[in-house]
Short mmCIF file of C-alpha atoms in Angstrom, two decimals:
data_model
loop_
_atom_site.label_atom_id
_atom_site.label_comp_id
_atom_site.label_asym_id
_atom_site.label_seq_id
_atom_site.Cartn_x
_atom_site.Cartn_y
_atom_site.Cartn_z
CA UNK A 1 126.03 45.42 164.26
CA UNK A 2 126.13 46.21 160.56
CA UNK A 3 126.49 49.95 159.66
CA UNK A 4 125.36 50.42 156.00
CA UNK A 5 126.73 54.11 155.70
CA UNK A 6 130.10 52.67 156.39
CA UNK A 7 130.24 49.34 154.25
CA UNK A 8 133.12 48.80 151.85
CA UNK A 9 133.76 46.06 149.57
CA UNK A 10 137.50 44.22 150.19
CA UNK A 11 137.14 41.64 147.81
CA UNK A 12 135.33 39.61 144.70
CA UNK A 13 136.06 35.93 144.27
CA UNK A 14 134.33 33.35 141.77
CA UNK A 15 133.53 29.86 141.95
CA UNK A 16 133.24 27.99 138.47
CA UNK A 17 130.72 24.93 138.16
CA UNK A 18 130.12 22.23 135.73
CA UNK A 19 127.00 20.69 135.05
CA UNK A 20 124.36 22.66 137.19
CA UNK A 21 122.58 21.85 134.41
CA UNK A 22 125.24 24.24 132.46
CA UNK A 23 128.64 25.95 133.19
CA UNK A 24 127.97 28.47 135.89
CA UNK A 25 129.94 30.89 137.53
CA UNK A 26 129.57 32.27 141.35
CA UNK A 27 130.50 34.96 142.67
CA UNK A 28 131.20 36.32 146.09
CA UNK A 29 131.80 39.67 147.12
CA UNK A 30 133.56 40.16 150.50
CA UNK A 31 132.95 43.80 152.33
CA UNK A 32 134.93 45.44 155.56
CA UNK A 33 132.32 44.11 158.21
CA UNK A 34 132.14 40.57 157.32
CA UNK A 35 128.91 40.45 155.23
CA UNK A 36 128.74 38.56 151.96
CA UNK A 37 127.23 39.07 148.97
CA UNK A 38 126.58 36.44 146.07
CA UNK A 39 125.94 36.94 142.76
CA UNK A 40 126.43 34.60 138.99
CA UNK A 41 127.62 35.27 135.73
CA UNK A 42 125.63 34.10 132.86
CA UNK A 43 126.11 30.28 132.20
CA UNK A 44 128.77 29.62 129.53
CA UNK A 45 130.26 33.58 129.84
CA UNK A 46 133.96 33.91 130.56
CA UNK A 47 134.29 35.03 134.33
CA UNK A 48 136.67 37.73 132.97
CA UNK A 49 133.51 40.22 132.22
CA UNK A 50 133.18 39.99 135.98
CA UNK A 51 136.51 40.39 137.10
CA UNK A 52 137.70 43.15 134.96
CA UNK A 53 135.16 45.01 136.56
CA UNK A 54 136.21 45.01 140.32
CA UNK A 55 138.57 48.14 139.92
CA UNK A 56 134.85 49.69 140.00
CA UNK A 57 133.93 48.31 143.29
CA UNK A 58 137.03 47.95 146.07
CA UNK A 59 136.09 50.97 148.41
CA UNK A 60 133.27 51.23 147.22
CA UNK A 61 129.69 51.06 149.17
CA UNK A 62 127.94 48.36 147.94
CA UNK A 63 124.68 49.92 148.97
CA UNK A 64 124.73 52.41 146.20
CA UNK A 65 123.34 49.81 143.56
CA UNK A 66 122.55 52.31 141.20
CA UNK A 67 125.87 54.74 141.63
CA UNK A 68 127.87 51.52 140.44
CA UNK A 69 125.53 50.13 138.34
CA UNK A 70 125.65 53.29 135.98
CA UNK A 71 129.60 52.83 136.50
CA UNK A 72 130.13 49.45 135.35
CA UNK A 73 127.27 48.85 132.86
CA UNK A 74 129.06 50.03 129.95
CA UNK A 75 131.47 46.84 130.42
CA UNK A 76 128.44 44.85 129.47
CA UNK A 77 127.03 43.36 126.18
CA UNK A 78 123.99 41.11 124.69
CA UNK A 79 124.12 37.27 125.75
CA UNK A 80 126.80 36.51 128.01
CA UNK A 81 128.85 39.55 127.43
CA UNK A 82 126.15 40.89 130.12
CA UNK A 83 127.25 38.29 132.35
CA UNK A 84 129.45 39.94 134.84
CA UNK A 85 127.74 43.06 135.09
CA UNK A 86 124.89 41.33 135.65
CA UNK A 87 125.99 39.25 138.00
CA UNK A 88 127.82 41.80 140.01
CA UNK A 89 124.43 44.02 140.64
CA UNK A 90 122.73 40.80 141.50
CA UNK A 91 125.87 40.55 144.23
CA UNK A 92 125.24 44.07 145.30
CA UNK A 93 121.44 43.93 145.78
CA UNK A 94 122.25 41.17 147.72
CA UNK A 95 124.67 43.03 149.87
CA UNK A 96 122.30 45.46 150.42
CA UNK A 97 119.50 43.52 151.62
CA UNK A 98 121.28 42.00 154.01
CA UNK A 99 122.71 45.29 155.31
CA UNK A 100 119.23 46.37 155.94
CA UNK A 101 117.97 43.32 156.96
CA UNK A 102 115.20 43.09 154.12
CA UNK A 103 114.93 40.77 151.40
CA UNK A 104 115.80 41.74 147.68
CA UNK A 105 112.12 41.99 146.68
CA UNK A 106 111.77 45.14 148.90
CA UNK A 107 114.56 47.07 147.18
CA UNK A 108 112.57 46.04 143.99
CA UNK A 109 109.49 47.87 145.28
CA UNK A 110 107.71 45.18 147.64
CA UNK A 111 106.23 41.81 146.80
CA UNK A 112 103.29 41.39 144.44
CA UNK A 113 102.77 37.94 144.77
CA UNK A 114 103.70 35.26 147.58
CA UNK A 115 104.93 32.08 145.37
CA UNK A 116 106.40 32.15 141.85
CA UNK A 117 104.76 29.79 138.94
CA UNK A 118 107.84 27.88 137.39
CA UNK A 119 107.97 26.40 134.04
CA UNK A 120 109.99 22.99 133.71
CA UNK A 121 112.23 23.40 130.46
CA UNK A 122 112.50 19.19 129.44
CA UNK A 123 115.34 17.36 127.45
CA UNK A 124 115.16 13.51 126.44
CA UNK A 125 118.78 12.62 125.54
CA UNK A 126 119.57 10.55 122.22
CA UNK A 127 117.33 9.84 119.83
CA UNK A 128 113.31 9.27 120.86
CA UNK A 129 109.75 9.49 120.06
CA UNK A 130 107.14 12.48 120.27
CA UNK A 131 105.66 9.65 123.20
CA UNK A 132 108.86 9.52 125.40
CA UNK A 133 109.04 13.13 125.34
CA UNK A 134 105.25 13.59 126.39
CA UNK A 135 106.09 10.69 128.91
CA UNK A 136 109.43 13.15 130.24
CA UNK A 137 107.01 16.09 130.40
CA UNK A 138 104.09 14.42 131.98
CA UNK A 139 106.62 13.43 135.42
CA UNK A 140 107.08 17.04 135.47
CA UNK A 141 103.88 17.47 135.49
CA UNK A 142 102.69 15.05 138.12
CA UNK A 143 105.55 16.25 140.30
CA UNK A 144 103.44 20.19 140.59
CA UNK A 145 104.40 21.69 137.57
CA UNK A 146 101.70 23.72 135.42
CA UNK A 147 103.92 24.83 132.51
CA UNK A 148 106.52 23.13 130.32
CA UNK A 149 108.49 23.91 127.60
CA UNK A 150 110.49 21.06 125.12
CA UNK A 151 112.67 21.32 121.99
CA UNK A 152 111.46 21.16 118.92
CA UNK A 153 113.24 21.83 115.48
CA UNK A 154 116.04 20.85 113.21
CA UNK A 155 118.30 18.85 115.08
CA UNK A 156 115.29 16.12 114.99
CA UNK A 157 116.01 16.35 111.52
CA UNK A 158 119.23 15.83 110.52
CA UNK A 159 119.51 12.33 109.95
CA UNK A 160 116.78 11.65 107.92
CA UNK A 161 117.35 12.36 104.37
CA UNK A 162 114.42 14.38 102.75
CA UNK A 163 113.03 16.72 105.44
CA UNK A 164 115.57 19.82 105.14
CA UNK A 165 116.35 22.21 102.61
CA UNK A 166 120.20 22.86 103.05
CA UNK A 167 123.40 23.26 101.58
CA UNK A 168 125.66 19.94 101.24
CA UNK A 169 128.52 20.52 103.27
CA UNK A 170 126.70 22.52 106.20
CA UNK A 171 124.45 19.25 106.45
CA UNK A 172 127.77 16.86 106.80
CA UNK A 173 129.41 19.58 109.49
CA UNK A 174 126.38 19.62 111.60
CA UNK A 175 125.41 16.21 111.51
CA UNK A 176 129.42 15.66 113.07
CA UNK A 177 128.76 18.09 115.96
CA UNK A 178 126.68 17.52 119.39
CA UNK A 179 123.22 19.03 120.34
CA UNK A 180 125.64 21.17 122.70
CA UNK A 181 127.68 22.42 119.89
CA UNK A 182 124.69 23.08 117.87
CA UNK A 183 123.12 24.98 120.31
CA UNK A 184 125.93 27.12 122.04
CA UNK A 185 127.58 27.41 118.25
CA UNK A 186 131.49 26.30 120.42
CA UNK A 187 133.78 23.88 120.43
CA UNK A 188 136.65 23.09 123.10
CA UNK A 189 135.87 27.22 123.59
CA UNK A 190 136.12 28.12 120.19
CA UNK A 191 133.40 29.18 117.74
CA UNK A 192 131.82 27.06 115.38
CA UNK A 193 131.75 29.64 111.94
CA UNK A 194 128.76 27.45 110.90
CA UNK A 195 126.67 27.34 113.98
CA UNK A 196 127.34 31.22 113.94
CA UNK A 197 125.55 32.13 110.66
CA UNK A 198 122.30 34.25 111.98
CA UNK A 199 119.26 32.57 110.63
CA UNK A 200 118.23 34.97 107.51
CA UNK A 201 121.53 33.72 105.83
CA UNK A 202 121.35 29.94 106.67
CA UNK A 203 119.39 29.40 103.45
CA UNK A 204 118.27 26.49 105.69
CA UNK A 205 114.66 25.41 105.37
CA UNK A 206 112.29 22.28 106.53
CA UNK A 207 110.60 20.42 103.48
CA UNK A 208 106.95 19.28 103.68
CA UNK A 209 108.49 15.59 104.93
CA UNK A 210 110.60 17.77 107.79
CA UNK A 211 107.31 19.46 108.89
CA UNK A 212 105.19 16.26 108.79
CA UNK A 213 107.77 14.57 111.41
CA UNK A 214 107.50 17.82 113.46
CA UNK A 215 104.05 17.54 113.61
CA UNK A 216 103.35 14.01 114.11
CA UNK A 217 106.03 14.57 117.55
CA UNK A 218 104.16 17.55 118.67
CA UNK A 219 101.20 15.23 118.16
CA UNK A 220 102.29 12.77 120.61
CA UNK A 221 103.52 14.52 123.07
CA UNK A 222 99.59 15.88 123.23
CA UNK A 223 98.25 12.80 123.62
CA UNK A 224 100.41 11.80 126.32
CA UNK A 225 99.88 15.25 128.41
CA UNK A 226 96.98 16.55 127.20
CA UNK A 227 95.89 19.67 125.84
CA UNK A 228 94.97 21.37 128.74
CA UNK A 229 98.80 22.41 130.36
CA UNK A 230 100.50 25.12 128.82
CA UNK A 231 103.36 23.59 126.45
CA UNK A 232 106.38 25.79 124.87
CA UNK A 233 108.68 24.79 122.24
CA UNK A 234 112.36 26.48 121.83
CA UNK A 235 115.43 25.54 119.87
CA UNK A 236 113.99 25.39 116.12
CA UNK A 237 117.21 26.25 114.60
CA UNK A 238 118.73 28.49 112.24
CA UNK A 239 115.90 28.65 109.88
CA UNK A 240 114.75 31.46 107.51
CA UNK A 241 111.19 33.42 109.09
CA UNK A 242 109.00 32.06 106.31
CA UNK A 243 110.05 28.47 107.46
CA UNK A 244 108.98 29.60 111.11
CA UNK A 245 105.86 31.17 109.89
CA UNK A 246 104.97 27.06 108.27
CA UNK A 247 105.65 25.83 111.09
CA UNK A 248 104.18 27.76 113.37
CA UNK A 249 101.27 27.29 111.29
CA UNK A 250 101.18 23.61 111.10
CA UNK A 251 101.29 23.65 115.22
CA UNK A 252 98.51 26.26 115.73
CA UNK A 253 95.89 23.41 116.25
CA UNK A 254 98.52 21.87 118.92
CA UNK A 255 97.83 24.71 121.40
CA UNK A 256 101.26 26.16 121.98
CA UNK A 257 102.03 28.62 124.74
CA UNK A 258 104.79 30.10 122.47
CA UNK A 259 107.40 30.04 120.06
CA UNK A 260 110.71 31.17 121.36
CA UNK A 261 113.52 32.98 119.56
CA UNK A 262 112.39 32.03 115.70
CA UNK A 263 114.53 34.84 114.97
CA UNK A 264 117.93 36.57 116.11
CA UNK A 265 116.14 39.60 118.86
CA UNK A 266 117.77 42.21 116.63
CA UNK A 267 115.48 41.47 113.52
CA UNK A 268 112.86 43.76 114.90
CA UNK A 269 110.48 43.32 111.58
CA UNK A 270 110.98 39.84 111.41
CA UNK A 271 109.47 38.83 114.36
CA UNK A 272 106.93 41.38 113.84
CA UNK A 273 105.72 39.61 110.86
CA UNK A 274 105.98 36.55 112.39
CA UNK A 275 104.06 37.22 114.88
CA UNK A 276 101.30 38.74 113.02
CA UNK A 277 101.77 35.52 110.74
CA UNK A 278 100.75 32.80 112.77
CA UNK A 279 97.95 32.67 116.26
CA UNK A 280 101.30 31.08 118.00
CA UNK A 281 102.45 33.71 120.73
CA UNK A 282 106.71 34.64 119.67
CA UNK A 283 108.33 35.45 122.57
CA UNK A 284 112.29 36.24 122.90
CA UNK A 285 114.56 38.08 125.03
CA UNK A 286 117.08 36.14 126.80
CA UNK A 287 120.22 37.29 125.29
CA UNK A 288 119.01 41.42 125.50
CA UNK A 289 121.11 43.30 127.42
CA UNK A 290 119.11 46.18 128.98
CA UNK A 291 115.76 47.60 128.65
CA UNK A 292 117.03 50.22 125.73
CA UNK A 293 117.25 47.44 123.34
CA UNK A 294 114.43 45.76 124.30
CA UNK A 295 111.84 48.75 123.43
CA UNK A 296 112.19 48.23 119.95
CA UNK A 297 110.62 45.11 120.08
CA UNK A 298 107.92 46.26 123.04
CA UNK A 299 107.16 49.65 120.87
CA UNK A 300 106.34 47.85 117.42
CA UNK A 301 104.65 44.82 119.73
CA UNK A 302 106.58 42.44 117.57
CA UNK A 303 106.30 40.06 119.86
CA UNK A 304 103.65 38.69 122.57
CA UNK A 305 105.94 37.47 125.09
CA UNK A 306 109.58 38.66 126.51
CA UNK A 307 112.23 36.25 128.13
CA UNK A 308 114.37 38.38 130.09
CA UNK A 309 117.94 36.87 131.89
CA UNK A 310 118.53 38.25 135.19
CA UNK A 311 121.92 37.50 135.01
CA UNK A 312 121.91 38.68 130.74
CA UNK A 313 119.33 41.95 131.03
CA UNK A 314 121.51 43.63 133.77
CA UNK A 315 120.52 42.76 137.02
CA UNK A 316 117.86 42.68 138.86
CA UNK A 317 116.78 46.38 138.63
CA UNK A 318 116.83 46.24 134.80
CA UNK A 319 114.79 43.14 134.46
CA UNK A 320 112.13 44.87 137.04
CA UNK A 321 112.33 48.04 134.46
CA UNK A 322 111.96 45.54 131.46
CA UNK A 323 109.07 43.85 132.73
CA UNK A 324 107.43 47.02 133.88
CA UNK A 325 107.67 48.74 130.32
CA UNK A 326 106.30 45.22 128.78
CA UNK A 327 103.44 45.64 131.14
CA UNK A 328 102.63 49.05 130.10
CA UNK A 329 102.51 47.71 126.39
CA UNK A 330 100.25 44.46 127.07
CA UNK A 331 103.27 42.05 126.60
CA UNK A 332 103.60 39.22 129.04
CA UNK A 333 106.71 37.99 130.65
CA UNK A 334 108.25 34.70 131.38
CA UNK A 335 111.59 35.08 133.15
CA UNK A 336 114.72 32.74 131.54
CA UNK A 337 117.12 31.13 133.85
CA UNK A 338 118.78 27.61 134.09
CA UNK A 339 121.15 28.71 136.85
CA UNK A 340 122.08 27.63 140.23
CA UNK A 341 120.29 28.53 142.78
CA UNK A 342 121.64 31.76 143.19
CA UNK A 343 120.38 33.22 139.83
CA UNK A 344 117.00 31.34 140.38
CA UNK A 345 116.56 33.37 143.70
CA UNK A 346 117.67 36.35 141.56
CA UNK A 347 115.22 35.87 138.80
CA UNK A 348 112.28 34.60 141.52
CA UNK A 349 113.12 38.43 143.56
CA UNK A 350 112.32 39.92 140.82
CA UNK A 351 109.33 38.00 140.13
CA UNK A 352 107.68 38.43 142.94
CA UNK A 353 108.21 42.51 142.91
CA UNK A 354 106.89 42.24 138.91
CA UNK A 355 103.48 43.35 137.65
CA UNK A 356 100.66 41.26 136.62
CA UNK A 357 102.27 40.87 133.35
CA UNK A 358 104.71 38.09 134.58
CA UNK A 359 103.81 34.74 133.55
CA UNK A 360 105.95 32.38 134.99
CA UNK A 361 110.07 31.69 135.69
CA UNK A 362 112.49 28.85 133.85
CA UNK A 363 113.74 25.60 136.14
CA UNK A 364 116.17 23.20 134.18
CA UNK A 365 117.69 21.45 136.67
CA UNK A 366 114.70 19.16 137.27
CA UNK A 367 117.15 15.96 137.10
CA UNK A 368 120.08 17.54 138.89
CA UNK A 369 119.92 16.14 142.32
CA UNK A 370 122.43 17.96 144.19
CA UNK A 371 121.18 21.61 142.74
CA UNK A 372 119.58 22.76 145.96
CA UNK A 373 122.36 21.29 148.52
CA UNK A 374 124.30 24.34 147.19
CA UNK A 375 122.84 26.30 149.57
CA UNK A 376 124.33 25.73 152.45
CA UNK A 377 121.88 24.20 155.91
CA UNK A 378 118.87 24.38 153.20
CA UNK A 379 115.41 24.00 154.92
CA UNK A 380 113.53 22.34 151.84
CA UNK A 381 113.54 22.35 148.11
CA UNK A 382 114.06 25.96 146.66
CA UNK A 383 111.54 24.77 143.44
CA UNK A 384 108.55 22.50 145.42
CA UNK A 385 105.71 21.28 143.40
CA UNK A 386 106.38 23.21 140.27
CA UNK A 387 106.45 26.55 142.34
CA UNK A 388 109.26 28.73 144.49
CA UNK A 389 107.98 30.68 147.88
CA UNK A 390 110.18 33.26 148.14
CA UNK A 391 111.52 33.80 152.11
CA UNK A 392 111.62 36.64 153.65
CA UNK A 393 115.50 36.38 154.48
CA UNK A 394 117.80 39.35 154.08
CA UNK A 395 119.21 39.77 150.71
CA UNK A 396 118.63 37.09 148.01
CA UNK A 397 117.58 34.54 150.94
CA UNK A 398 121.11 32.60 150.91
CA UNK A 399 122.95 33.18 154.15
CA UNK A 400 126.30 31.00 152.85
CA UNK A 401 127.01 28.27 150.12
CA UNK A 402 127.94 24.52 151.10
CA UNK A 403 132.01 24.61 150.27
CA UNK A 404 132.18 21.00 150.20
CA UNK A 405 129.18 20.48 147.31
CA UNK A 406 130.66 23.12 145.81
CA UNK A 407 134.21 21.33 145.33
CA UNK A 408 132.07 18.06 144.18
CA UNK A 409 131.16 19.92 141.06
CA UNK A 410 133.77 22.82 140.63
CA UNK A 411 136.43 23.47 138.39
CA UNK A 412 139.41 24.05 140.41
CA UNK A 413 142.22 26.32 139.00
CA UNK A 414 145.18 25.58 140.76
CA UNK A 415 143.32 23.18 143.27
CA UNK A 416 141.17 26.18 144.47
CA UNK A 417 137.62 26.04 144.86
CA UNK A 418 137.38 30.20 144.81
CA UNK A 419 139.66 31.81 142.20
CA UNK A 420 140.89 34.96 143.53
CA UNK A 421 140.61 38.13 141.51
CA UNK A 422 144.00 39.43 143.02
CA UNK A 423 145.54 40.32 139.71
CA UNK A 424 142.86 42.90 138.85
CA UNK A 425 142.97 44.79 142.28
CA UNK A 426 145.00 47.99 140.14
CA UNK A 427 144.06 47.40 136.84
CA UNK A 428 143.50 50.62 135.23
CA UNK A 429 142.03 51.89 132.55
CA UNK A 430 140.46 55.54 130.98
CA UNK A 431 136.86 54.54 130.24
CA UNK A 432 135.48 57.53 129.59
CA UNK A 433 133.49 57.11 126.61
CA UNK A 434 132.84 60.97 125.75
CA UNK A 435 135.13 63.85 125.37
#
């Protein structure tokens, strides 16, 4: 029999996988009555944000979300600097719901809504048409789905001479690195300089040819799915605002559900005129690391739609307080995540406890076929005909992970599946950050 008053946490120990459909990190946090507790750091983060922050927790209750949530959350930063404290309160909600014997979305304030709507983000590797795109998109779509989101920007671009408006030499570097480089802005773990320029300072722009080849795309992917389903685009590039604000022109007729992160989060004014540039909805949000620094953008309304991280914004708590202070200011809410299945059943939690403001939650691991055999003794697929039902399980609804899948796509350090956080046990440090 569990006792709640008396629960302790022994022990924290991470699990790294490759290709889930990005880098993720697991974590599992052991307590003194045999209950386990999983959480995930933020795909692509260094598990050290999570593991310099168990000092916090041996001894501590993990019931007291909030106690230890104020403790560690000054460890955390925007993008994947949020990672581990994120990930850590997602591990301790989780704890606690299973103490209790009620699932997350209780702590969170109850359920609002039985099944979560899932948008299908969609990737066509190599070089391809507008039409094999719309083709990609439309087997989403006959599979349940009743949102998608696709690429759409620069990197469609760099080959073909005449459509951008950019430097020499940063055209020859970025036509030598990968998508993947391009987009994460690393190599072999270290930064790219180039690929780390924010966008006002780029001086990159898309000539009238650029825009025409955008447009003609966008324009077959319409006729091939129609103009009825929702469609999203992401990953423009590191263009100036006035090059977003002619594009997002150009695609108004094209019926977009929204344009996402034009512009670095921080450039408050930017977006702002962006948005009140073009009839395209501008949404961002996913690398904002708690609701403080996401009111700027909610108080000036500079943008229609936020994308909150789960395992980026905080936790779960934080991304409920996010989406409820969006509500209160008209702003929708579509949930990021292309996690395993433990941040999806994070992010799908909070969903269900969220206002009539949320939209809809991320899936990208459409094509990875072992995703949901994480879980260990799985009943059926976690995302089923475009939509998740959440269960009514303690805790995040996971009662153990499959070892074995897990050491089919791992990265071992020193043969181990689970790296042990041993070496941080009495790390200490004065973290006071007031006199």
């Amino acid at each position: 029999m569990i006792n709640p008053l008396t629960l302790k946490i022994t022990d924290m120990e991470i699990c790294k996988l490759k290709d889930v459909p990005m880098q993720c990190s697991i974590i599992r946090i052991k307590t003194n009555q045999g209950i386990i507790g999983f959480g995930e750091i933020r795909d692509f983060a260094s598990i050290k944000y999570c593991m310099m922050l168990k000092r916090q927790l041996i001894g501590q209750n993990p019931c007291n979300i909030l106690q230890l949530f104020s403790q560690i959350k000054q460890f955390g930063g925007h993008g994947r600097q949020g990672g581990g404290v994120s990930g850590v309160e997602v591990a301790l909600v989780d704890l606690t719901g299973k103490a209790y014997g009620i699932p997350a979305y209780q702590l969170l304030g109850g359920k609002q809504r039985e099944k979560i709507r899932v948008y299908c983000d969609t990737d066509v590797e190599g070089k391809h048409s507008g039409k094999e795109m719309g083709e990609a998109l439309k087997k989403r779509i006959d599979s349940g789905f009743t949102m998608v989101k696709m690429d759409l920007g620069i990197d469609m671009l760099l080959d073909i001479d005449g459509t951008l408006n950019i430097p020499v030499d940063y055209l020859k570097q970025m036509r030598n690195l990968s998508s993947e480089e391009r987009s994460f802005g690393f190599s072999e773990g270290r930064l790219i300089p180039l690929m780390n320029i924010p966008h006002p300072f780029s001086f990159i722009s898309i000539t009238e040819k650029g825009f025409d080849i955008l447009e003609e795309y966008i324009r077959q992917v319409r006729e091939t799915i129609g103009y009825s389903i929702p469609l999203a685009i992401d990953h423009i590039g590191h263009v100036n605002v006035e090059t977003c604000i002619k594009l997002g022109k150009r695609l108004e007729k094209y019926n977009i559900a929204w344009m996402e992160d034009c512009v670095p989060w921080f450039y408050t004014d930017q977006l702002q005129r962006l948005k009140n540039s073009v009839s395209i909805p501008i949404c961002t949000g996913e690398d904002i690391y708690l609701k403080e620094n996401f009111r700027p953008l909610i108080e000036k309304k500079a943008v229609s739609v936020i994308h909150p991280d789960v395992l980026t914004a905080g936790g779960m708590f934080e991304t409920r307080r996010i989406i409820s202070e969006a509500e209160d200011a008209g702003i929708a809410t579509v949930i990021h995540m292309a996690e395993s299945p433990v941040g999806c059943m994070a992010a799908a939690h909070v969903a269900a406890a969220s206002g009539k403001n949320f939209v809809a939650m991320e899936y990208h691991s459409f094509d990875v076929s072992w995703w949901d055999s994480i879980v260990k003794n799985y009943e059926q697929k976690i995302v089923c005909d475009g939509w998740i039902k959440v269960n009514n399980k303690p805790g995040l609804g996971i009662e153990d992970l499959d070892d074995d899948v897990l050491k089919e796509h791992a990265i071992l350090e020193n043969g181990k599946l689970w790296i042990s956080t041993e070496d941080w046990d009495n790390d200490w440090s004065h973290d006071r950050i007031w006199s």
